[in-house]
mmCIF file of C-alpha atoms in Angstrom:
data_model
loop_
_atom_site.group_PDB
_atom_site.id
_atom_site.type_symbol
_atom_site.label_atom_id
_atom_site.label_comp_id
_atom_site.label_asym_id
_atom_site.label_seq_id
_atom_site.Cartn_x
_atom_site.Cartn_y
_atom_site.Cartn_z
ATOM 1 C CA MET A 74 -18.236 -120.696 -0.853
ATOM 2 C CA ASP A 75 -18.857 -117.070 0.137
ATOM 3 C CA SER A 76 -18.319 -114.533 -2.994
ATOM 4 C CA ASP A 77 -15.953 -112.293 -0.755
ATOM 5 C CA PHE A 78 -13.826 -115.437 0.150
ATOM 6 C CA LEU A 79 -13.447 -116.303 -3.662
ATOM 7 C CA LYS A 80 -12.590 -112.744 -4.467
ATOM 8 C CA GLN A 81 -9.877 -112.651 -1.911
ATOM 9 C CA LYS A 82 -8.606 -116.078 -3.061
ATOM 10 C CA ASN A 83 -7.999 -114.850 -6.401
ATOM 11 C CA LYS A 84 -6.143 -111.762 -5.318
ATOM 12 C CA GLN A 85 -2.682 -112.151 -6.383
ATOM 13 C CA THR A 86 -1.062 -110.265 -3.478
ATOM 14 C CA ASN A 87 -3.241 -111.423 -0.798
ATOM 15 C CA ALA A 88 -1.970 -113.956 1.644
ATOM 16 C CA PRO A 89 -3.779 -116.989 2.950
ATOM 17 C CA ILE A 90 -3.933 -117.609 6.853
ATOM 18 C CA TYR A 91 -4.672 -120.717 8.601
ATOM 19 C CA LEU A 92 -6.120 -120.522 12.054
ATOM 20 C CA TYR A 93 -6.409 -123.543 14.439
ATOM 21 C CA THR A 94 -8.971 -124.135 17.260
ATOM 22 C CA ILE A 95 -8.396 -127.261 19.824
ATOM 23 C CA TYR A 96 -11.786 -127.290 21.251
ATOM 24 C CA ASP A 97 -11.864 -128.349 25.385
ATOM 25 C CA TYR A 98 -8.288 -129.346 25.500
ATOM 26 C CA ASP A 99 -8.159 -129.316 29.313
ATOM 27 C CA GLY A 100 -11.586 -130.946 29.915
ATOM 28 C CA ALA A 101 -12.844 -127.654 31.333
ATOM 29 C CA SER A 102 -14.346 -126.174 27.898
ATOM 30 C CA ASN A 103 -11.085 -123.943 27.349
ATOM 31 C CA ASN A 104 -9.718 -123.651 23.821
ATOM 32 C CA LEU A 105 -6.385 -123.203 22.393
ATOM 33 C CA THR A 106 -6.351 -121.150 19.230
ATOM 34 C CA PHE A 107 -3.134 -120.930 16.979
ATOM 35 C CA ALA A 108 -2.440 -118.957 13.818
ATOM 36 C CA GLU A 109 0.100 -120.149 11.312
ATOM 37 C CA TRP A 110 1.561 -116.580 10.866
ATOM 38 C CA SER A 111 4.532 -114.456 12.356
ATOM 39 C CA GLU A 112 2.165 -112.565 14.419
ATOM 40 C CA ASP A 113 -1.031 -112.772 16.448
ATOM 41 C CA ILE A 114 -4.150 -112.747 14.423
ATOM 42 C CA LEU A 115 -7.360 -111.195 15.471
ATOM 43 C CA PHE A 116 -10.113 -112.690 13.817
ATOM 44 C CA ASP A 117 -14.055 -112.766 14.564
ATOM 45 C CA SER A 118 -13.243 -111.216 17.941
ATOM 46 C CA ILE A 119 -10.822 -114.242 18.687
ATOM 47 C CA THR A 120 -7.035 -113.942 19.117
ATOM 48 C CA TYR A 121 -5.081 -116.506 17.533
ATOM 49 C CA GLN A 122 -1.667 -116.734 19.004
ATOM 50 C CA LYS A 123 1.238 -117.128 16.528
ATOM 51 C CA PHE A 124 2.761 -120.519 16.810
ATOM 52 C CA PRO A 125 4.976 -123.005 14.865
ATOM 53 C CA ILE A 126 2.203 -124.955 13.307
ATOM 54 C CA SER A 127 1.301 -126.570 9.903
ATOM 55 C CA HIS A 128 -0.610 -129.256 8.173
ATOM 56 C CA ASP A 129 -0.324 -131.328 5.169
ATOM 57 C CA GLU A 130 -2.988 -131.289 2.456
ATOM 58 C CA ILE A 131 -5.997 -133.147 3.188
ATOM 59 C CA GLY A 132 -5.457 -137.005 2.368
ATOM 60 C CA ASP A 133 -7.744 -138.709 0.368
ATOM 61 C CA ASN A 134 -7.926 -141.510 -2.388
ATOM 62 C CA SER A 135 -10.198 -143.179 -4.863
ATOM 63 C CA GLN A 136 -10.694 -146.358 -2.879
ATOM 64 C CA GLY A 137 -13.195 -144.353 -0.702
ATOM 65 C CA GLN A 138 -10.938 -144.263 2.627
ATOM 66 C CA THR A 139 -11.938 -141.712 5.139
ATOM 67 C CA PRO A 140 -10.110 -138.424 4.463
ATOM 68 C CA PHE A 141 -7.522 -137.286 7.094
ATOM 69 C CA LEU A 142 -5.178 -134.353 8.011
ATOM 70 C CA LYS A 143 -1.637 -134.448 9.571
ATOM 71 C CA VAL A 144 -1.010 -131.482 11.750
ATOM 72 C CA ARG A 145 2.240 -130.723 13.213
ATOM 73 C CA ILE A 146 2.937 -128.485 16.185
ATOM 74 C CA SER A 147 6.433 -127.326 17.585
ATOM 75 C CA ASN A 148 7.030 -129.040 20.934
ATOM 76 C CA ILE A 149 10.535 -127.121 21.658
ATOM 77 C CA SER A 150 9.115 -125.441 24.602
ATOM 78 C CA ARG A 151 7.546 -128.739 25.827
ATOM 79 C CA LEU A 152 4.135 -127.015 26.288
ATOM 80 C CA ILE A 153 2.422 -129.108 23.753
ATOM 81 C CA GLN A 154 3.934 -132.461 25.456
ATOM 82 C CA TYR A 155 2.806 -131.054 28.891
ATOM 83 C CA TYR A 156 -0.884 -130.734 27.731
ATOM 84 C CA LEU A 157 -0.726 -134.357 26.108
ATOM 85 C CA GLU A 158 0.653 -135.925 29.155
ATOM 86 C CA THR A 159 -1.938 -134.072 31.452
ATOM 87 C CA TYR A 160 -5.027 -134.416 29.123
ATOM 88 C CA ASP A 161 -5.863 -137.125 26.770
ATOM 89 C CA TRP A 162 -6.720 -135.115 23.387
ATOM 90 C CA ARG A 163 -8.022 -138.151 21.638
ATOM 91 C CA GLY A 164 -11.369 -137.208 19.987
ATOM 92 C CA LYS A 165 -10.938 -133.607 20.788
ATOM 93 C CA LYS A 166 -12.403 -131.358 17.881
ATOM 94 C CA VAL A 167 -10.130 -129.406 15.965
ATOM 95 C CA LYS A 168 -11.303 -126.715 13.546
ATOM 96 C CA VAL A 169 -8.782 -125.378 10.683
ATOM 97 C CA THR A 170 -10.025 -121.917 9.389
ATOM 98 C CA LEU A 171 -8.837 -120.395 6.170
ATOM 99 C CA VAL A 172 -8.822 -116.752 6.035
ATOM 100 C CA TRP A 173 -7.081 -113.823 4.148
ATOM 101 C CA LEU A 174 -4.779 -111.285 5.370
ATOM 102 C CA ASP A 175 -6.431 -108.374 3.404
ATOM 103 C CA ASN A 176 -10.048 -109.425 4.833
ATOM 104 C CA LEU A 177 -9.427 -110.092 8.467
ATOM 105 C CA ASP A 178 -12.155 -107.614 9.363
ATOM 106 C CA ASN A 179 -14.763 -109.858 7.427
ATOM 107 C CA PRO A 180 -15.746 -112.659 9.750
ATOM 108 C CA ASP A 181 -17.801 -114.238 6.897
ATOM 109 C CA CYS A 182 -14.708 -114.347 4.583
ATOM 110 C CA LYS A 183 -13.398 -117.834 5.598
ATOM 111 C CA PHE A 184 -13.529 -121.555 4.988
ATOM 112 C CA ASP A 185 -13.740 -123.928 7.854
ATOM 113 C CA PHE A 186 -12.561 -127.666 8.104
ATOM 114 C CA THR A 187 -13.578 -129.571 11.223
ATOM 115 C CA PHE A 188 -11.655 -132.640 12.169
ATOM 116 C CA PHE A 189 -11.127 -134.816 15.291
ATOM 117 C CA ILE A 190 -7.970 -136.043 16.839
ATOM 118 C CA ASP A 191 -7.445 -139.711 16.171
ATOM 119 C CA SER A 192 -4.019 -140.322 17.438
ATOM 120 C CA TYR A 193 -0.575 -138.467 18.036
ATOM 121 C CA VAL A 194 2.946 -139.079 18.670
ATOM 122 C CA VAL A 195 5.343 -136.448 20.253
ATOM 123 C CA ASN A 196 9.231 -136.334 20.397
ATOM 124 C CA GLU A 197 11.284 -133.539 21.688
ATOM 125 C CA LYS A 198 10.897 -131.122 18.602
ATOM 126 C CA VAL A 199 7.444 -131.862 17.214
ATOM 127 C CA ALA A 200 3.984 -132.957 18.173
ATOM 128 C CA GLU A 201 2.364 -134.721 15.299
ATOM 129 C CA PHE A 202 -1.450 -135.412 15.038
ATOM 130 C CA ASN A 203 -3.709 -137.459 12.889
ATOM 131 C CA LEU A 204 -7.042 -135.932 12.328
ATOM 132 C CA LEU A 205 -10.169 -137.564 10.984
ATOM 133 C CA PRO A 206 -13.316 -135.835 9.969
ATOM 134 C CA LYS A 207 -15.432 -137.790 12.581
ATOM 135 C CA VAL A 208 -15.266 -140.073 15.640
ATOM 136 C CA ASP A 209 -16.078 -143.666 15.784
ATOM 137 C CA ALA A 210 -19.792 -144.115 15.501
ATOM 138 C CA LEU A 211 -19.924 -146.372 18.448
ATOM 139 C CA GLY A 212 -18.172 -143.658 20.514
ATOM 140 C CA ILE A 213 -15.394 -146.048 21.666
ATOM 141 C CA THR A 214 -11.900 -144.445 22.353
ATOM 142 C CA LEU A 215 -9.175 -146.711 21.117
ATOM 143 C CA PRO A 216 -6.712 -147.355 22.449
ATOM 144 C CA ARG A 217 -8.030 -147.121 25.826
ATOM 145 C CA ARG A 218 -5.110 -145.645 27.331
ATOM 146 C CA THR A 219 -2.204 -143.159 26.421
ATOM 147 C CA TYR A 220 1.405 -144.639 27.162
ATOM 148 C CA SER A 221 3.265 -142.153 29.088
ATOM 149 C CA ARG A 222 6.477 -142.420 31.234
ATOM 150 C CA ASN A 223 6.131 -139.708 33.463
ATOM 151 C CA TYR A 224 2.302 -139.510 34.249
ATOM 152 C CA CYS A 225 -0.256 -141.745 35.942
ATOM 153 C CA GLN A 226 -3.544 -142.406 34.287
ATOM 154 C CA TRP A 227 -5.337 -143.338 37.198
ATOM 155 C CA ARG A 228 -7.926 -141.223 38.889
ATOM 156 C CA PHE A 229 -6.547 -140.222 42.211
ATOM 157 C CA LYS A 230 -8.016 -142.860 45.019
ATOM 158 C CA SER A 231 -9.795 -144.881 42.272
ATOM 159 C CA VAL A 232 -9.855 -148.600 42.475
ATOM 160 C CA GLU A 233 -6.864 -148.544 40.068
ATOM 161 C CA CYS A 234 -4.984 -146.118 42.024
ATOM 162 C CA GLY A 235 -5.348 -147.837 45.367
ATOM 163 C CA TYR A 236 -4.443 -145.184 47.621
ATOM 164 C CA ALA A 237 -6.550 -144.851 50.878
ATOM 165 C CA GLY A 238 -4.509 -142.411 52.815
ATOM 166 C CA ALA A 239 -5.167 -138.764 54.119
ATOM 167 C CA GLU A 240 -3.668 -136.904 51.254
ATOM 168 C CA THR A 241 -6.329 -135.034 49.035
ATOM 169 C CA GLU A 242 -4.358 -134.223 46.029
ATOM 170 C CA CYS A 243 -1.860 -135.945 43.492
ATOM 171 C CA ASN A 244 -0.252 -134.353 40.521
ATOM 172 C CA LYS A 245 0.076 -137.685 38.760
ATOM 173 C CA THR A 246 3.921 -138.133 38.807
ATOM 174 C CA LYS A 247 6.051 -140.757 39.511
ATOM 175 C CA GLN A 248 7.704 -138.784 42.363
ATOM 176 C CA ARG A 249 4.398 -138.142 43.942
ATOM 177 C CA CYS A 250 3.433 -141.953 43.885
ATOM 178 C CA LYS A 251 6.768 -142.478 45.744
ATOM 179 C CA VAL A 252 6.265 -139.943 48.375
ATOM 180 C CA LEU A 253 2.868 -141.458 49.038
ATOM 181 C CA ASP A 254 4.352 -144.967 49.222
ATOM 182 C CA ASN A 255 2.089 -145.929 46.404
ATOM 183 C CA TYR A 256 4.453 -146.508 43.504
ATOM 184 C CA THR A 257 3.672 -150.148 42.924
ATOM 185 C CA ARG A 258 0.293 -148.946 41.710
ATOM 186 C CA TYR A 259 1.830 -146.191 39.624
ATOM 187 C CA GLY A 260 -0.343 -146.028 36.314
ATOM 188 C CA GLY A 261 2.357 -144.773 33.862
ATOM 189 C CA PHE A 262 5.181 -146.668 31.853
ATOM 190 C CA PRO A 263 8.569 -145.798 33.206
ATOM 191 C CA ALA A 264 10.039 -148.218 30.687
ATOM 192 C CA ILE A 265 9.192 -145.953 27.791
ATOM 193 C CA PRO A 266 12.074 -143.984 26.431
ATOM 194 C CA THR A 267 12.464 -140.449 27.501
ATOM 195 C CA LYS A 268 11.136 -137.559 25.399
ATOM 196 C CA ARG A 269 8.218 -139.370 23.661
ATOM 197 C CA LEU A 270 4.679 -140.072 24.101
ATOM 198 C CA TYR A 271 2.485 -142.557 22.190
ATOM 199 C CA VAL A 272 -1.150 -143.065 21.931
#
């Protein structure tokens, strides 16, 4: 560990802050940055937005199972649920960075943990993520699909979608499928209880 990091860690009055980066959350190389703090945090020229987010201690055991991390993000505003229903976050890289309040001006005084999203479940209050330190060596995403009530999984005008009309855009909702008279090919799961998303 960096000597400055250890010095800050051992200070009685200093406060640890956890910063979270979710990489390429939208498939367009944009990142989400959150701070588990009461105000926005500027660290290493990056602003981390204050947000209700937390994580458990890194799980591990003596049986040699893969270490994991459970992260919880508030879903009260439904923002996280919107992202998850629009983009598939399985396999996305997540970096958890531990920094110290008294040493935010030193970009080397940090400790990084890198994980990948393995699975998640969302309700009306919270999104809970299970993170693993590496992705499947075979590069296979399982399960193959997410199960969403309100959003179609198919690419517009793909074989699965089956739409062959003149329209050029689709927002992947049930309502849009009905407008396009293509609801029989809707790629969502309307029978799933409301306010939940499963993968």
